[in-house]
Amino acid sequence: MYFFGYFYVLREVKPACCQDVSDRIRYSRFGTLRPVMASKLSLIVPFYNEEAAIGHFVKNILPVIDGIPETDWEIVCVDDGSSDGTLLELVRLAESDRRFRVFELSRNFGKEAALTAGLDAATGDAVIIIDADLQDPPEVIPQMVQAWREGAEVVLGKRIDRSSDSVLKRKTASWFYSLHNRLAHIRIPENVGDFRLMDRCVVEALGRLPER
């Protein structure tokens, strides 16, 4: 597996008592309503030196996903070569909650490589990408899942308030979107980051792309 020309090794770190359950129900999806029963969803979370933030992440994310009916979750945690105690904390978490799956990159490759590894490891009928620092609100995840159940294959989280960003960051972001969308044939939605839901068919299509 390659990413920008660098080889990375992805290793799943399992608690001794944990075994994967791979059986799940698959559905064909062509823009129609999806069955509510037995939906397996994957939450993909990259971690890099986030030891101090893991407790906050768990405290805020679990009530949200637990409140979505008729869903079976896996939380794919990818440690991107952290130098602190992030990996150990994630392993302890997986020992107490089998929904957590922990993967370790052989060194720090960057967020994009961690996300790619998470997409490769995820087994859900749909995946949701979110950062461990929860800069994006997990409270909108139920709305994303509902849109997916209504037939959407990609649901993007768009920021409507950038007041927390510096003036320079807001200006440069605005210039980038304006310039790109004037020059390119395919427009990029403004103020949209990694926070999104993707259907399994989209994940598999991304996996077939040669740009690794």
XYZ file of C-alpha atoms in Angstrom:
212
model
C 0.000 0.000 0.000
C 1.486 3.326 -1.057
C 0.752 6.949 -0.265
C 2.665 9.756 -1.985
C 5.483 7.308 -2.722
C 6.095 6.257 0.873
C 5.391 2.748 2.108
C 3.558 2.522 5.385
C 2.836 -0.469 7.567
C -0.584 -0.675 9.168
C -0.935 -2.971 12.162
C -4.138 -3.617 14.042
C -3.529 -3.629 17.788
C -6.086 -5.944 19.356
C -6.794 -6.633 23.018
C -6.196 -10.281 23.809
C -9.902 -10.885 24.380
C -11.046 -9.212 21.160
C -11.978 -11.031 17.950
C -13.368 -9.451 14.801
C -16.904 -10.278 13.705
C -17.005 -9.828 9.940
C -20.533 -11.035 9.148
C -22.885 -8.221 8.264
C -25.880 -7.565 6.087
C -25.220 -5.902 2.716
C -27.783 -3.956 0.720
C -27.845 -2.755 -2.874
C -28.198 1.024 -3.006
C -29.301 3.052 -5.985
C -30.633 6.208 -4.374
C -33.601 4.467 -2.734
C -34.456 4.314 0.926
C -32.146 1.975 2.812
C -33.417 -0.580 5.325
C -33.150 0.695 8.877
C -32.443 -2.712 10.364
C -28.888 -3.895 10.992
C -26.954 -0.948 9.564
C -23.265 -1.245 10.381
C -21.480 2.113 10.469
C -17.788 2.917 10.821
C -16.433 6.005 12.530
C -12.880 6.738 11.312
C -10.724 8.811 13.641
C -7.033 9.675 13.065
C -4.955 10.260 16.205
C -1.592 11.975 16.527
C -0.345 12.816 20.034
C -3.931 13.038 21.294
C -3.421 11.272 24.630
C -4.926 14.139 26.622
C -7.940 14.466 24.300
C -9.057 10.827 24.189
C -11.220 11.055 27.310
C -13.002 14.140 25.978
C -13.533 12.435 22.630
C -15.064 9.312 24.171
C -17.238 11.309 26.571
C -18.779 13.283 23.715
C -18.925 10.776 20.863
C -20.460 7.737 22.591
C -23.750 9.393 23.654
C -24.237 10.576 20.075
C -23.791 7.204 18.362
C -25.589 5.353 21.163
C -28.599 7.569 20.512
C -28.955 6.551 16.852
C -31.414 3.632 16.658
C -30.838 0.417 14.733
C -27.111 0.924 14.206
C -24.100 -1.256 14.918
C -20.908 0.805 15.230
C -17.207 0.251 14.922
C -14.824 3.082 15.802
C -11.663 2.781 13.711
C -8.850 4.580 15.551
C -5.658 5.093 13.548
C -2.594 6.109 15.542
C -0.382 8.093 13.172
C 2.954 7.348 14.856
C 2.247 9.233 18.079
C 5.188 9.863 20.412
C 3.081 10.156 23.574
C 0.762 7.632 25.250
C -1.981 7.822 22.626
C -1.597 4.219 21.442
C -1.640 2.773 24.960
C -4.741 4.767 25.860
C -6.510 3.575 22.719
C -5.630 -0.053 23.451
C -7.001 0.302 26.992
C -10.156 1.761 25.513
C -10.513 -1.165 23.094
C -10.144 -3.575 26.014
C -13.195 -2.050 27.687
C -15.325 -1.410 24.588
C -15.144 -3.843 21.657
C -16.530 -1.277 19.248
C -13.108 0.365 19.218
C -10.584 -1.020 16.737
C -7.051 0.324 17.039
C -4.560 0.513 14.193
C -0.968 1.680 14.377
C 1.006 3.236 11.534
C 4.704 2.369 11.574
C 5.593 6.067 11.864
C 4.026 9.499 11.385
C 2.800 9.759 7.782
C 0.303 12.585 8.154
C -3.442 12.842 8.430
C -4.202 11.912 4.820
C -2.333 8.608 5.105
C -4.076 7.870 8.410
C -7.465 8.507 6.814
C -6.589 6.278 3.862
C -5.587 3.507 6.258
C -8.836 3.959 8.168
C -10.889 3.716 4.991
C -9.050 0.516 4.059
C -9.719 -0.988 7.494
C -13.369 0.053 7.894
C -16.028 -2.611 7.338
C -19.227 -0.577 7.730
C -22.004 -0.081 5.191
C -21.111 3.609 5.491
C -18.207 5.466 7.072
C -17.987 8.798 8.868
C -14.697 10.679 9.197
C -14.183 12.942 12.192
C -11.167 14.456 13.953
C -10.287 13.392 17.486
C -10.285 16.997 18.740
C -13.981 17.287 17.782
C -13.601 20.638 16.036
C -16.540 19.420 13.998
C -19.719 18.840 16.037
C -20.568 15.146 16.521
C -24.147 16.222 17.231
C -24.815 16.393 13.476
C -23.899 12.730 12.934
C -27.532 11.594 13.386
C -28.541 13.980 10.578
C -25.826 12.523 8.361
C -27.033 8.980 9.030
C -30.627 9.992 8.320
C -29.615 11.561 4.989
C -27.769 8.340 4.114
C -30.805 6.251 4.992
C -32.833 8.462 2.672
C -30.526 7.602 -0.231
C -27.525 9.978 -0.100
C -24.175 8.364 -0.915
C -22.053 11.293 0.326
C -23.026 13.708 3.100
C -20.673 16.657 3.664
C -20.335 18.638 6.864
C -20.108 22.336 5.961
C -18.915 24.974 8.402
C -21.330 27.887 8.685
C -19.292 29.792 11.273
C -15.543 30.363 10.895
C -15.283 32.996 13.611
C -12.831 30.778 15.525
C -10.374 30.994 12.604
C -7.933 33.849 12.247
C -8.665 36.595 9.727
C -5.728 35.404 7.615
C -7.016 31.824 7.557
C -10.514 32.927 6.562
C -9.158 35.153 3.794
C -6.777 32.560 2.347
C -9.514 29.904 2.430
C -11.877 32.236 0.608
C -9.234 33.051 -2.032
C -8.465 29.359 -2.552
C -12.082 28.348 -3.125
C -12.703 31.331 -5.389
C -9.613 30.706 -7.537
C -10.074 26.933 -7.754
C -13.746 27.102 -8.647
C -13.071 29.644 -11.377
C -10.343 27.555 -12.993
C -11.451 23.962 -12.420
C -14.230 22.049 -14.140
C -15.221 20.358 -10.860
C -16.142 22.778 -8.098
C -15.093 22.248 -4.481
C -17.847 23.041 -1.947
C -16.709 25.929 0.214
C -15.943 25.483 3.930
C -16.061 21.697 3.690
C -13.321 19.627 5.320
C -12.847 15.950 6.122
C -16.004 15.658 8.237
C -18.303 13.606 6.039
C -20.265 10.397 5.574
C -19.564 8.110 2.620
C -21.498 5.065 1.521
C -19.673 1.758 1.084
C -19.879 2.059 -2.711
C -18.015 5.402 -2.512
C -15.332 3.963 -0.233
C -14.793 1.069 -2.616
C -14.593 3.460 -5.577
C -11.934 5.510 -3.766
C -10.011 2.316 -3.069
C -9.809 1.608 -6.788
C -8.184 4.940 -7.586
C -4.453 4.710 -8.388
C -3.500 7.967 -6.627
C -2.225 6.558 -3.340
